[in-house]
Structure formats: structure tokens, C-alpha cells
Tab-separated table of C-alpha atoms in Angstrom:
chain	number	residue	atom	x	y	z
E	825	UNK	CA	1.207	40.451	-10.742
E	826	UNK	CA	4.864	40.213	-10.108
E	827	UNK	CA	6.857	37.038	-10.744
E	828	UNK	CA	7.493	36.820	-6.856
E	829	UNK	CA	3.863	36.831	-6.024
E	830	UNK	CA	3.090	34.467	-8.952
E	831	UNK	CA	5.230	31.812	-7.227
E	832	UNK	CA	4.662	32.680	-3.560
E	833	UNK	CA	0.917	32.487	-3.357
E	834	UNK	CA	-0.753	29.345	-1.992
E	835	UNK	CA	-1.003	27.908	-5.475
E	836	UNK	CA	2.243	29.393	-6.759
E	837	UNK	CA	3.987	27.550	-3.957
E	838	UNK	CA	2.381	24.241	-5.116
E	839	UNK	CA	3.649	24.876	-8.614
E	840	UNK	CA	6.957	25.224	-7.467
E	841	UNK	CA	6.807	22.057	-5.519
E	842	UNK	CA	5.199	20.101	-8.658
E	843	UNK	CA	7.749	21.309	-10.978
E	844	UNK	CA	10.665	20.410	-8.615
E	845	UNK	CA	9.096	17.246	-7.834
E	846	UNK	CA	8.515	16.222	-11.299
E	847	UNK	CA	12.273	17.058	-12.308
E	848	UNK	CA	13.309	14.817	-9.136
E	849	UNK	CA	10.993	12.162	-10.630
E	850	UNK	CA	13.289	12.238	-13.842
E	851	UNK	CA	16.345	11.992	-11.776
E	852	UNK	CA	15.012	9.004	-9.966
E	853	UNK	CA	14.413	7.170	-13.226
E	854	UNK	CA	18.108	7.998	-14.306
E	855	UNK	CA	19.196	6.914	-11.012
E	856	UNK	CA	17.543	3.576	-10.922
E	857	UNK	CA	18.474	2.806	-14.402
E	858	UNK	CA	22.232	3.372	-13.712
E	859	UNK	CA	22.016	1.301	-10.658
E	860	UNK	CA	20.320	-1.498	-12.354
E	861	UNK	CA	23.573	-2.103	-14.186
E	862	UNK	CA	24.726	-4.010	-11.287
E	863	UNK	CA	22.460	-6.911	-12.416
E	864	UNK	CA	24.521	-7.466	-15.390
E	865	UNK	CA	26.582	-9.522	-13.222
E	866	UNK	CA	23.887	-12.035	-13.228
E	867	UNK	CA	24.156	-12.461	-16.958
E	868	UNK	CA	27.927	-11.930	-17.594
E	869	UNK	CA	30.239	-13.774	-15.205
E	870	UNK	CA	33.169	-11.690	-16.434
E	871	UNK	CA	31.541	-8.393	-15.692
E	872	UNK	CA	32.536	-8.081	-12.074
E	873	UNK	CA	30.705	-4.786	-11.675
E	874	UNK	CA	32.330	-3.212	-14.843
E	875	UNK	CA	29.105	-2.252	-16.486
E	876	UNK	CA	27.929	-0.348	-13.385
E	877	UNK	CA	31.248	1.209	-12.563
E	878	UNK	CA	31.507	2.610	-16.117
E	879	UNK	CA	27.967	3.993	-16.007
E	880	UNK	CA	28.527	5.550	-12.673
E	881	UNK	CA	31.875	7.088	-13.924
E	882	UNK	CA	29.921	8.581	-16.838
E	883	UNK	CA	27.510	10.305	-14.362
E	884	UNK	CA	30.326	12.466	-13.260
E	885	UNK	CA	32.548	12.658	-16.332
E	886	UNK	CA	31.460	15.552	-18.279
E	887	UNK	CA	31.160	19.250	-17.649
E	888	UNK	CA	27.465	19.201	-18.647
E	889	UNK	CA	26.717	16.583	-16.130
E	890	UNK	CA	28.547	18.204	-13.367
E	891	UNK	CA	26.461	21.347	-14.093
E	892	UNK	CA	23.207	19.320	-13.998
E	893	UNK	CA	24.461	17.616	-10.561
E	894	UNK	CA	24.601	21.180	-9.012
E	895	UNK	CA	21.066	21.963	-10.434
E	896	UNK	CA	19.869	18.822	-8.957
E	897	UNK	CA	20.965	19.711	-5.516
E	898	UNK	CA	19.471	23.105	-5.984
E	899	UNK	CA	16.104	21.522	-6.914
E	900	UNK	CA	16.324	19.127	-3.880
E	901	UNK	CA	17.052	22.165	-1.643
E	902	UNK	CA	13.965	23.948	-2.922
E	903	UNK	CA	11.668	20.859	-2.943
E	904	UNK	CA	12.858	20.104	0.858
E	905	UNK	CA	12.847	23.879	2.269
E	906	UNK	CA	9.455	24.775	0.490
E	907	UNK	CA	7.940	21.466	1.439
E	908	UNK	CA	8.719	21.733	5.038
E	909	UNK	CA	7.455	25.476	5.074
E	910	UNK	CA	4.185	24.641	3.456
E	911	UNK	CA	3.715	21.758	5.927
E	912	UNK	CA	4.427	23.826	9.027
E	913	UNK	CA	2.418	26.804	7.757
E	914	UNK	CA	-0.587	24.470	7.111
E	915	UNK	CA	-0.354	22.826	10.531
E	916	UNK	CA	-1.030	26.196	12.291
E	917	UNK	CA	-4.251	27.115	10.286
E	918	UNK	CA	-6.563	24.945	12.752
E	919	UNK	CA	-6.262	26.658	15.756
E	920	UNK	CA	-8.178	24.514	18.494
E	921	UNK	CA	-7.817	20.874	17.660
E	922	UNK	CA	-10.884	18.669	17.024
E	923	UNK	CA	-11.927	16.204	19.851
E	924	UNK	CA	-12.565	13.448	17.283
E	925	UNK	CA	-10.501	13.502	14.010
E	926	UNK	CA	-11.791	13.239	10.453
E	927	UNK	CA	-9.381	10.342	9.816
E	928	UNK	CA	-9.254	8.182	6.638
E	929	UNK	CA	-12.549	9.536	5.214
E	930	UNK	CA	-11.895	10.393	1.653
E	931	UNK	CA	-8.228	10.434	1.734
E	932	UNK	CA	-5.119	8.099	2.247
E	933	UNK	CA	-2.766	8.344	5.009
E	934	UNK	CA	0.064	9.112	2.718
E	935	UNK	CA	-1.590	11.999	1.240
E	936	UNK	CA	-1.951	13.657	4.471
E	937	UNK	CA	1.734	12.599	5.500
E	938	UNK	CA	3.647	14.040	2.801
E	939	UNK	CA	5.609	16.294	5.338
E	940	UNK	CA	6.354	13.245	7.415
E	941	UNK	CA	7.365	11.073	4.507
E	942	UNK	CA	9.534	13.866	3.042
E	943	UNK	CA	11.351	14.296	6.309
E	944	UNK	CA	12.003	10.424	6.535
E	945	UNK	CA	13.424	10.776	2.820
E	946	UNK	CA	15.595	13.619	3.833
E	947	UNK	CA	17.235	11.759	6.774
E	948	UNK	CA	17.735	8.818	4.555
E	949	UNK	CA	19.220	11.009	1.891
E	950	UNK	CA	21.856	12.407	4.201
E	951	UNK	CA	22.848	8.947	5.234
E	952	UNK	CA	22.849	7.930	1.455
E	953	UNK	CA	24.916	11.008	0.218
E	954	UNK	CA	27.475	10.481	3.058
E	955	UNK	CA	27.882	6.799	2.048
E	956	UNK	CA	28.077	7.139	-1.800
E	957	UNK	CA	28.238	10.620	-3.315
E	958	UNK	CA	30.823	12.106	-0.659
E	959	UNK	CA	33.424	9.318	-1.074
E	960	UNK	CA	33.027	9.049	-4.804
E	961	UNK	CA	33.274	13.000	-5.548
E	962	UNK	CA	35.880	13.631	-2.840
E	963	UNK	CA	38.018	10.813	-3.974
E	964	UNK	CA	38.477	8.240	-1.061
E	965	UNK	CA	37.399	5.192	-3.236
E	966	UNK	CA	39.518	2.400	-4.525
E	967	UNK	CA	40.046	2.665	-8.117
E	968	UNK	CA	39.731	-0.119	-10.757
E	969	UNK	CA	40.598	-0.789	-14.318
E	970	UNK	CA	37.790	-0.864	-16.929
E	971	UNK	CA	37.356	-4.177	-18.982
E	972	UNK	CA	38.886	-4.023	-22.450
E	973	UNK	CA	40.644	-0.608	-21.601
E	974	UNK	CA	43.329	1.206	-19.448
E	975	UNK	CA	40.986	4.002	-17.874
E	976	UNK	CA	40.740	3.867	-14.078
E	977	UNK	CA	37.319	4.415	-12.469
E	978	UNK	CA	36.157	4.363	-9.042
E	979	UNK	CA	34.993	0.968	-7.749
E	980	UNK	CA	31.477	1.843	-6.650
E	981	UNK	CA	30.333	-1.776	-7.061
E	982	UNK	CA	32.710	-2.585	-4.315
E	983	UNK	CA	31.718	0.247	-2.099
E	984	UNK	CA	28.183	-0.969	-2.471
E	985	UNK	CA	29.024	-4.438	-1.538
E	986	UNK	CA	30.867	-3.074	1.611
E	987	UNK	CA	28.053	-0.706	2.571
E	988	UNK	CA	25.452	-3.330	2.166
E	989	UNK	CA	27.079	-6.027	4.098
E	990	UNK	CA	25.493	-4.564	7.151
E	991	UNK	CA	22.050	-5.518	8.084
E	992	UNK	CA	21.013	-2.356	9.681
E	993	UNK	CA	22.111	-0.389	6.532
E	994	UNK	CA	20.024	-2.690	4.363
E	995	UNK	CA	16.963	-2.184	6.746
E	996	UNK	CA	17.398	1.619	6.654
E	997	UNK	CA	17.538	1.680	2.765
E	998	UNK	CA	14.263	-0.427	2.595
E	999	UNK	CA	12.522	1.700	5.021
E	1000	UNK	CA	13.762	4.866	3.187
E	1001	UNK	CA	12.789	3.430	-0.156
E	1002	UNK	CA	9.350	2.630	1.093
E	1003	UNK	CA	8.790	6.091	2.422
E	1004	UNK	CA	9.965	7.278	-1.054
E	1005	UNK	CA	7.324	4.967	-2.646
E	1006	UNK	CA	4.413	6.492	-0.698
E	1007	UNK	CA	5.788	9.912	-1.250
E	1008	UNK	CA	5.503	9.302	-4.917
E	1009	UNK	CA	2.261	7.438	-4.772
E	1010	UNK	CA	0.706	10.766	-3.837
E	1011	UNK	CA	3.167	13.182	-5.265
E	1012	UNK	CA	3.201	11.802	-8.756
E	1013	UNK	CA	-0.417	12.425	-9.714
E	1014	UNK	CA	-0.748	15.587	-7.312
E	1015	UNK	CA	2.035	17.241	-9.283
E	1016	UNK	CA	0.014	16.923	-12.425
E	1017	UNK	CA	-3.117	18.165	-10.864
E	1018	UNK	CA	-1.189	20.993	-9.483
E	1019	UNK	CA	-0.214	21.933	-13.124
E	1020	UNK	CA	-3.884	22.102	-13.935
E	1021	UNK	CA	-4.536	18.494	-15.397
E	1022	UNK	CA	-8.294	18.109	-14.676
E	1023	UNK	CA	-9.342	16.253	-17.679
E	1024	UNK	CA	-10.924	13.058	-16.103
E	1025	UNK	CA	-9.313	10.617	-18.917
E	1026	UNK	CA	-5.718	12.021	-18.183
E	1027	UNK	CA	-6.173	12.204	-14.410
E	1028	UNK	CA	-7.354	8.477	-14.283
E	1029	UNK	CA	-4.356	7.613	-16.465
E	1030	UNK	CA	-1.903	9.732	-14.242
E	1031	UNK	CA	-3.210	8.139	-11.129
E	1032	UNK	CA	-2.848	4.467	-12.451
E	1033	UNK	CA	0.781	5.319	-14.018
E	1034	UNK	CA	1.864	7.135	-10.644
E	1035	UNK	CA	0.956	3.938	-8.678
E	1036	UNK	CA	2.736	1.825	-10.967
E	1037	UNK	CA	5.714	4.101	-10.957
E	1038	UNK	CA	5.829	4.235	-7.234
E	1039	UNK	CA	5.707	0.562	-6.984
E	1040	UNK	CA	8.466	-0.119	-9.513
E	1041	UNK	CA	10.749	2.628	-8.241
E	1042	UNK	CA	10.426	1.091	-4.786
E	1043	UNK	CA	10.970	-2.403	-5.692
E	1044	UNK	CA	13.860	-1.587	-8.018
E	1045	UNK	CA	15.751	0.481	-5.316
E	1046	UNK	CA	14.981	-2.119	-2.670
E	1047	UNK	CA	16.206	-4.949	-4.730
E	1048	UNK	CA	19.709	-3.348	-4.900
E	1049	UNK	CA	20.847	-3.461	-1.082
E	1050	UNK	CA	18.812	-6.667	-0.643
E	1051	UNK	CA	20.373	-8.543	-3.487
E	1052	UNK	CA	23.978	-7.386	-2.337
E	1053	UNK	CA	23.324	-8.344	1.300
E	1054	UNK	CA	22.279	-11.812	0.269
E	1055	UNK	CA	25.202	-11.963	-2.221
E	1056	UNK	CA	22.900	-12.644	-5.148
E	1057	UNK	CA	24.959	-9.957	-6.900
E	1058	UNK	CA	28.575	-9.943	-6.318
E	1059	UNK	CA	31.934	-9.388	-8.145
R	529	UNK	CA	-38.951	2.401	8.600
R	530	UNK	CA	-40.369	1.944	12.001
R	531	UNK	CA	-40.683	4.679	14.340
R	532	UNK	CA	-38.595	4.572	17.781
R	533	UNK	CA	-37.475	6.882	20.264
R	534	UNK	CA	-34.073	7.124	21.891
R	535	UNK	CA	-32.151	8.326	24.862
R	536	UNK	CA	-28.900	10.132	24.005
R	537	UNK	CA	-25.795	11.615	25.407
R	538	UNK	CA	-24.450	14.729	23.795
R	539	UNK	CA	-21.122	16.163	24.305
R	540	UNK	CA	-21.392	19.730	22.933
R	541	UNK	CA	-18.734	22.452	22.645
R	542	UNK	CA	-19.730	25.696	24.673
R	543	UNK	CA	-17.935	28.839	24.247
R	544	UNK	CA	-19.197	32.226	25.552
R	545	UNK	CA	-17.704	34.241	22.840
R	546	UNK	CA	-14.897	34.542	20.569
R	547	UNK	CA	-12.266	35.353	23.189
R	548	UNK	CA	-13.568	32.902	25.916
R	549	UNK	CA	-11.924	29.676	26.684
R	550	UNK	CA	-14.274	26.956	25.248
R	551	UNK	CA	-15.250	23.414	26.912
R	552	UNK	CA	-17.400	20.413	26.330
R	553	UNK	CA	-20.470	20.034	28.307
R	554	UNK	CA	-22.458	16.725	28.601
R	555	UNK	CA	-26.134	16.851	28.200
R	556	UNK	CA	-28.754	14.068	28.451
R	557	UNK	CA	-31.774	14.160	25.944
R	558	UNK	CA	-34.618	11.643	26.228
R	559	UNK	CA	-37.564	10.516	24.050
R	560	UNK	CA	-35.931	11.703	20.826
R	561	UNK	CA	-38.092	10.587	17.746
R	562	UNK	CA	-36.193	8.810	14.995
R	563	UNK	CA	-38.206	11.010	12.548
R	564	UNK	CA	-36.675	14.220	14.033
R	565	UNK	CA	-34.011	15.982	12.291
R	566	UNK	CA	-30.559	16.599	14.039
R	567	UNK	CA	-31.308	20.191	14.543
R	568	UNK	CA	-34.764	19.513	15.937
R	569	UNK	CA	-33.136	17.378	18.334
R	570	UNK	CA	-31.004	20.383	19.237
R	571	UNK	CA	-34.219	22.405	19.553
R	572	UNK	CA	-35.722	19.908	22.048
R	573	UNK	CA	-32.494	20.116	24.101
R	574	UNK	CA	-32.432	23.943	23.977
R	575	UNK	CA	-36.289	24.161	25.217
R	576	UNK	CA	-34.853	21.905	28.011
R	577	UNK	CA	-31.984	24.377	28.798
R	578	UNK	CA	-34.388	27.359	28.634
R	579	UNK	CA	-36.904	25.820	31.102
R	580	UNK	CA	-33.850	24.984	33.334
R	581	UNK	CA	-32.743	28.633	33.206
R	582	UNK	CA	-29.674	27.927	31.373
R	583	UNK	CA	-28.186	29.466	28.227
R	584	UNK	CA	-29.313	27.765	25.234
R	585	UNK	CA	-26.841	26.317	22.512
R	586	UNK	CA	-26.123	28.757	19.789
R	587	UNK	CA	-25.949	27.290	16.258
R	588	UNK	CA	-26.529	28.413	12.877
R	589	UNK	CA	-29.355	27.292	10.720
R	590	UNK	CA	-32.015	28.836	8.352
R	591	UNK	CA	-33.659	26.982	5.563
R	592	UNK	CA	-33.108	23.305	7.127
R	593	UNK	CA	-33.682	21.894	3.731
R	594	UNK	CA	-30.012	21.645	2.796
R	595	UNK	CA	-29.631	24.572	0.451
R	596	UNK	CA	-28.698	27.648	2.538
R	597	UNK	CA	-25.281	26.733	3.780
R	598	UNK	CA	-25.980	28.107	7.318
R	599	UNK	CA	-25.967	24.852	9.571
R	600	UNK	CA	-22.416	23.880	10.426
R	601	UNK	CA	-21.815	21.050	12.990
R	602	UNK	CA	-18.814	18.910	13.162
R	603	UNK	CA	-20.602	15.703	14.276
R	604	UNK	CA	-18.595	12.905	15.729
R	605	UNK	CA	-15.516	13.719	13.532
R	606	UNK	CA	-17.263	14.727	10.398
R	607	UNK	CA	-18.742	17.896	9.197
R	608	UNK	CA	-22.475	17.675	8.829
R	609	UNK	CA	-22.447	14.197	10.462
R	610	UNK	CA	-22.221	10.666	9.167
R	611	UNK	CA	-24.335	10.822	6.075
R	612	UNK	CA	-22.778	11.349	2.642
R	613	UNK	CA	-23.946	14.663	0.342
R	614	UNK	CA	-25.770	15.713	3.288
R	615	UNK	CA	-26.024	18.887	5.507
R	616	UNK	CA	-26.520	18.449	9.256
R	617	UNK	CA	-30.165	19.817	8.979
R	618	UNK	CA	-31.051	17.010	6.643
R	619	UNK	CA	-29.356	14.403	8.908
R	620	UNK	CA	-32.172	12.499	10.765
R	621	UNK	CA	-32.061	10.931	14.072
R	622	UNK	CA	-32.733	7.388	12.376
R	623	UNK	CA	-28.976	7.479	12.035
R	624	UNK	CA	-28.665	6.880	15.575
R	625	UNK	CA	-29.843	4.310	18.307
R	626	UNK	CA	-30.848	4.421	21.801
R	627	UNK	CA	-27.806	5.135	24.174
R	628	UNK	CA	-25.433	6.688	21.548
R	629	UNK	CA	-22.974	9.415	22.603
R	630	UNK	CA	-22.691	12.109	19.954
R	631	UNK	CA	-19.866	14.718	20.224
R	632	UNK	CA	-20.733	17.939	18.389
R	633	UNK	CA	-17.970	20.435	17.787
R	634	UNK	CA	-17.895	23.872	15.620
R	635	UNK	CA	-15.970	24.130	12.455
R	636	UNK	CA	-12.311	24.496	13.525
R	637	UNK	CA	-10.258	27.116	11.518
R	638	UNK	CA	-8.533	30.230	12.650
R	639	UNK	CA	-10.151	31.876	9.695
R	640	UNK	CA	-13.561	30.948	11.072
R	641	UNK	CA	-13.413	32.256	14.602
R	642	UNK	CA	-15.854	30.867	16.948
R	643	UNK	CA	-18.807	33.627	17.634
R	644	UNK	CA	-20.465	31.584	20.296
R	645	UNK	CA	-20.972	27.718	20.941
R	646	UNK	CA	-21.405	26.239	17.503
R	647	UNK	CA	-21.528	29.427	15.519
R	648	UNK	CA	-18.553	30.376	13.570
R	649	UNK	CA	-18.030	33.644	11.675
R	650	UNK	CA	-17.574	32.650	8.003
R	651	UNK	CA	-17.634	36.047	6.349
R	652	UNK	CA	-13.933	35.109	5.011
R	653	UNK	CA	-16.081	33.370	2.352
R	654	UNK	CA	-18.102	36.319	1.400
R	655	UNK	CA	-14.731	38.352	1.086
R	656	UNK	CA	-13.086	35.980	-1.191
R	657	UNK	CA	-16.378	36.117	-3.418
R	658	UNK	CA	-16.266	39.934	-3.260
R	659	UNK	CA	-12.625	39.758	-4.465
R	660	UNK	CA	-13.668	38.658	-7.871
R	661	UNK	CA	-16.371	35.795	-7.811
R	662	UNK	CA	-18.773	37.743	-9.962
R	663	UNK	CA	-19.295	39.485	-13.364
R	664	UNK	CA	-18.925	43.129	-12.839
R	665	UNK	CA	-21.286	44.410	-15.425
R	666	UNK	CA	-25.074	43.928	-15.643
R	667	UNK	CA	-25.462	40.933	-17.985
R	668	UNK	CA	-29.063	42.258	-19.063
R	669	UNK	CA	-32.275	40.241	-19.705
R	670	UNK	CA	-31.970	36.557	-20.348
R	671	UNK	CA	-31.038	35.967	-24.029
R	672	UNK	CA	-32.365	33.484	-26.401
R	673	UNK	CA	-30.924	30.051	-25.206
R	674	UNK	CA	-29.657	29.289	-28.577
R	675	UNK	CA	-27.700	32.777	-29.093
R	676	UNK	CA	-24.566	31.361	-27.089
R	677	UNK	CA	-23.998	27.751	-27.507
R	678	UNK	CA	-22.413	25.998	-24.513
R	679	UNK	CA	-21.572	22.366	-24.660
R	680	UNK	CA	-23.613	20.242	-22.329
R	681	UNK	CA	-20.786	18.851	-20.315
R	682	UNK	CA	-19.398	22.465	-19.635
R	683	UNK	CA	-22.993	23.553	-18.591
R	684	UNK	CA	-23.332	20.529	-16.476
R	685	UNK	CA	-19.773	21.146	-14.788
R	686	UNK	CA	-20.661	24.719	-14.217
R	687	UNK	CA	-23.777	23.899	-12.745
R	688	UNK	CA	-22.197	21.400	-10.542
R	689	UNK	CA	-19.740	23.692	-9.291
R	690	UNK	CA	-22.311	26.481	-8.693
R	691	UNK	CA	-24.080	23.967	-6.206
R	692	UNK	CA	-21.714	25.101	-3.602
R	693	UNK	CA	-23.717	26.510	-0.723
R	694	UNK	CA	-20.646	28.159	1.128
R	695	UNK	CA	-21.168	26.058	4.167
R	696	UNK	CA	-17.428	25.624	4.911
R	697	UNK	CA	-17.396	21.872	5.433
R	698	UNK	CA	-14.348	21.623	3.170
R	699	UNK	CA	-12.324	23.876	5.447
R	700	UNK	CA	-13.447	21.960	8.448
R	701	UNK	CA	-12.552	18.619	6.977
R	702	UNK	CA	-9.275	19.642	5.297
R	703	UNK	CA	-6.196	18.602	7.319
R	704	UNK	CA	-4.428	21.792	5.997
R	705	UNK	CA	-7.510	23.790	6.931
R	706	UNK	CA	-7.617	25.200	3.233
R	707	UNK	CA	-10.629	26.783	1.478
R	708	UNK	CA	-9.330	25.648	-1.944
R	709	UNK	CA	-12.454	23.605	-2.854
R	710	UNK	CA	-14.915	26.500	-2.150
R	711	UNK	CA	-12.593	28.951	-4.145
R	712	UNK	CA	-12.155	26.315	-6.987
R	713	UNK	CA	-16.094	26.049	-7.189
R	714	UNK	CA	-16.616	29.813	-7.282
R	715	UNK	CA	-13.784	30.289	-9.966
R	716	UNK	CA	-14.844	27.102	-11.879
R	717	UNK	CA	-18.570	27.848	-12.519
R	718	UNK	CA	-17.785	31.324	-14.095
R	719	UNK	CA	-14.579	29.989	-16.006
R	720	UNK	CA	-16.674	27.251	-17.679
R	721	UNK	CA	-19.259	29.603	-19.118
R	722	UNK	CA	-18.730	32.456	-21.693
R	723	UNK	CA	-20.138	35.094	-19.430
R	724	UNK	CA	-17.185	34.610	-17.052
R	725	UNK	CA	-14.442	34.710	-19.679
R	726	UNK	CA	-13.415	38.323	-19.964
R	727	UNK	CA	-12.550	38.599	-16.373
R	728	UNK	CA	-11.427	35.020	-15.749
R	729	UNK	CA	-7.475	36.082	-15.245
R	730	UNK	CA	-7.987	39.082	-12.650
R	731	UNK	CA	-10.800	36.994	-11.132
R	732	UNK	CA	-8.612	33.903	-10.161
R	733	UNK	CA	-5.542	36.062	-9.028
R	734	UNK	CA	-7.818	38.339	-6.777
R	735	UNK	CA	-9.646	35.353	-5.333
R	736	UNK	CA	-6.571	33.644	-4.479
R	737	UNK	CA	-4.924	36.559	-2.971
R	738	UNK	CA	-8.006	36.961	-0.636
R	739	UNK	CA	-7.913	33.318	0.141
R	740	UNK	CA	-4.339	33.538	1.561
R	741	UNK	CA	-5.070	36.898	3.131
R	742	UNK	CA	-7.891	35.133	5.123
R	743	UNK	CA	-5.388	32.747	6.602
R	744	UNK	CA	-6.544	29.459	4.941
R	745	UNK	CA	-4.013	26.926	4.693
R	746	UNK	CA	-2.724	25.737	1.072
R	747	UNK	CA	-4.116	22.688	-0.852
R	748	UNK	CA	-2.286	19.562	-1.100
R	749	UNK	CA	-4.653	17.435	-3.340
R	750	UNK	CA	-5.737	15.277	-0.266
R	751	UNK	CA	-9.497	14.874	-1.052
R	752	UNK	CA	-10.879	15.008	2.327
R	753	UNK	CA	-13.068	18.117	1.025
R	754	UNK	CA	-14.703	16.198	-1.740
R	755	UNK	CA	-15.531	13.363	0.644
R	756	UNK	CA	-17.205	15.574	3.021
R	757	UNK	CA	-18.889	18.024	0.622
R	758	UNK	CA	-22.679	18.043	1.138
R	759	UNK	CA	-22.996	19.112	-2.631
R	760	UNK	CA	-20.582	16.649	-3.991
R	761	UNK	CA	-18.271	19.369	-5.409
R	762	UNK	CA	-15.670	17.574	-7.422
R	763	UNK	CA	-12.002	17.918	-6.696
R	764	UNK	CA	-11.159	18.245	-10.462
R	765	UNK	CA	-12.477	21.915	-9.785
R	766	UNK	CA	-9.275	22.422	-7.638
R	767	UNK	CA	-7.254	21.545	-10.721
R	768	UNK	CA	-9.245	23.541	-12.999
R	769	UNK	CA	-8.650	26.503	-10.440
R	770	UNK	CA	-4.899	25.635	-10.671
R	771	UNK	CA	-4.919	25.718	-14.532
R	772	UNK	CA	-6.681	29.078	-14.342
R	773	UNK	CA	-4.291	30.417	-11.894
R	774	UNK	CA	-1.320	29.003	-14.102
R	775	UNK	CA	-2.589	30.711	-17.300
R	776	UNK	CA	-3.308	34.056	-15.589
R	777	UNK	CA	-0.221	34.235	-13.235
R	778	UNK	CA	2.092	33.815	-16.168
R	779	UNK	CA	0.893	36.446	-18.295
R	780	UNK	CA	-1.017	39.078	-16.021
């Protein structure tokens, strides 16, 4: 069997989806952790977004991180294209549709809607990248001096405050994060099953872990635009 | 349970042959006994149709005791009807009450083309088994039971997977029209036993290649197959299949 065939059979494609998915999960952990630095303003009145701005600056500061960033885009691209191909391919296999649908028996709606949830996340991702990553990388952001130093960094904290002052943006982000949560609720445990974890003890653990992970990631990401909008977190 | 009779309305898929345009026909059946099986109710309807000079409804059936895997009716949105771990031949009319309307469709999958009415061509499953779901040498007479020790749990799991009767309900239920639960059961029952080990790598690769060639969808771990399987084949067989594939595809 050639490498090409190994990764393009029905199971091979799944392996690609699960590996890219798991790397994207690692990225989400980094992303939510860096973002959580905005909450330091709650504990330190003198912070004024400095912890977050320095953390965000670090995420684009070194050559290694920049290379990983390109890798991240590649993984996103593979996961999205492959996912859309699998979803559209599978939808053509039935032929004549059933008069009465099988429905919710034995499965949850989000496990059957990974393509739809993924598309919603993709739309959200485009808006999100346009609002934060593009202005930060291509230098349209106001700069601010770091606390106890002379270095200048992008004031992404201010950017967040500006973006999340609009109600429609906050609603869009909340919906995007909820889609992500449901996508993860299936994707997390499914990825491990695809990699061949079938030991009951581990599957049970991974299902519970996946559900908690999805809930925490969703709450974590939602809390940021919401607390900015209501002014709980400010400079 | 007390015996009762009922009158029912049936909406049944009728299709002349694999190329014809199908349609639903509505039939009335009366005085159906609660102790009849679902297929006996169809026999009554067919006798009625023959007397009326009409074409009887074609449907697959053989043993009528839930072990051959021939019967294949998609009843009111579920393969094999409303009961769990049950084939449609073992569904009894006590599941229904007077005045009910029942919609009966064939398995819907491009890989299972309709032959006539409720009969579908499921030879795609045979070709998947022919691709590698066997041991290619004669294993000889039964050896002493203690000669090859096998853990009880593995033996039980292999037996659980070997329970698959190839009815195709997993394909009919799967939103992706995937035959992965079937293929997983066939790979698992051999992979778990020592007799299956020498050919395990080529077996999984060949069977998956055939599965894809037949035009089934791919598995996304949804679980509708497990919920509908009349023999309660576990979804964990699919994860075991994935492991078998991973181990084989990376080295073969």
C-alpha cells in the first residue's frame, strides 16, 4: 500500500481529520490560555492589559513561533478542505432519500452535523482573523509601551475593547464559540476512536474528558467578548 | 398478553425493477392478529393482492427466526422496526394497535440498489467478505480446546462480532451510508483470535479497499449503526478496525 492510498481511503481520511483536529485542539488550549491573560486586570489595577499585550506579542515574536503559525494555517486548511470533502461525499451515498428519517435514535444531533458546525466555525474564523490577526500581523494597530520597560507592543487589548463594544460582534462570537463547543463535543472523543482507542476504560475517560474540555473551552472563549462588552474587564 | 385484532393502513414502497421510478402505495389490511409476525402480516396482504389479481410485494425473508439476515424492511424510520436488538421477522404485531399507519421502505443506499419493491441487492457485503474476511488455508480438524489459550474476554468479543448476520441495517441507519460497522465486525472477529493473526494486515487493507470501491460512505463515529443493529454489534469494533488499519497501513 502506498502512502497516498494509506491516507486517502475512507479510514485514511479519518486519520488525517483526527490528527489535524487534535493539533487544532492543542492550539485552542494555547489560544484560550493567552487570552485569559486579559483577566489579570481584575486582580492588578495597574495591569491595564499589559500582561495580555506582552503574551500576544510573544506569540509572534520568534522565528520558531512564526513557522508554527504557518503550520497552523496549513493544518486548518487541510482539516477544513478534507472535512468539507468528506461531508459532501457522504451526503451523496444514499440515493433516494427516506420518507421517514432515522432521527435521534442512538446518536446526537451534533455528531451528525459536524459539516454544518464546521462551516459555521469557518465563517466565524474568517471574521475573527480579519478582526484580529490581519491588523496585528500587518501592522495597523496602535502601539503601547510595556510596563517596567521600553519595548513597544501592539495594543491588542485596546483592539479587543473596540471590537467587542458592538453587540452584534459579541453575539456572533458567542454563536461561533457555541458551534465550536458542539464540534469539539463530538470531535474530541471521535478523534481518539479514529486513532484506534477501543479499550472501554479509556474510551469512557475520553468521552468525559472531551465533554468537559468542550464546555470549558466554550465558556472560556465566550467569557472574553462578554466581559469586554459589559466593561467587567477594561484598561 | 391478551390477543386482539387490528385494522391497519400500510404505505409500502413499490418499484418494478432497479431502473424504474418507485412510489408509495397505500394498502388496507384488516383482522390482523396481535400474535402474527410482521412478515406474516405481509403474507396476508400479499395473498389479498394475489386474489385481487395484483402483483404481490417482493420482500426478502428466509429463516424468520432472526438469524439469517435476509429480512430488510425500514419500518417507520427505523431498520427492522421499533424493537431493539430485533430483526423485522421477529417483530410482532403486538407492537401496533388498531388504526395505526405503518410506512415501509427498502434499505436506501446506492451500494444496495433496489431489485424490486422492498428487496435490495446486498451482494456488496459478500464482495467485502470475499476481499479478505476469511482464513485462506484449511485450518484442519478441531484441536484440543486447551492447546491454544484464548482470554475469555477476547473470545467473547470475537463471538460478539461474529454475531453479525450481514443484514445491512447499519448501512440503512447510517447518515453517511457507511458499511463500517459491518466491515469492523468481520475484521474484528478474526483479529481477536489467533487463527486470524497471520493475515490480519492484508485482510483489513483489502476489505477497506473493497468497502470504498462499493461506494459506501465513510464512518464519522455517529453511533446510529450500533443503536439499530439487531445483533447489538458494538461501536468499539469500529475503533478496533481503525487500529487494525493504522497498524497495517503504516507498514504494509
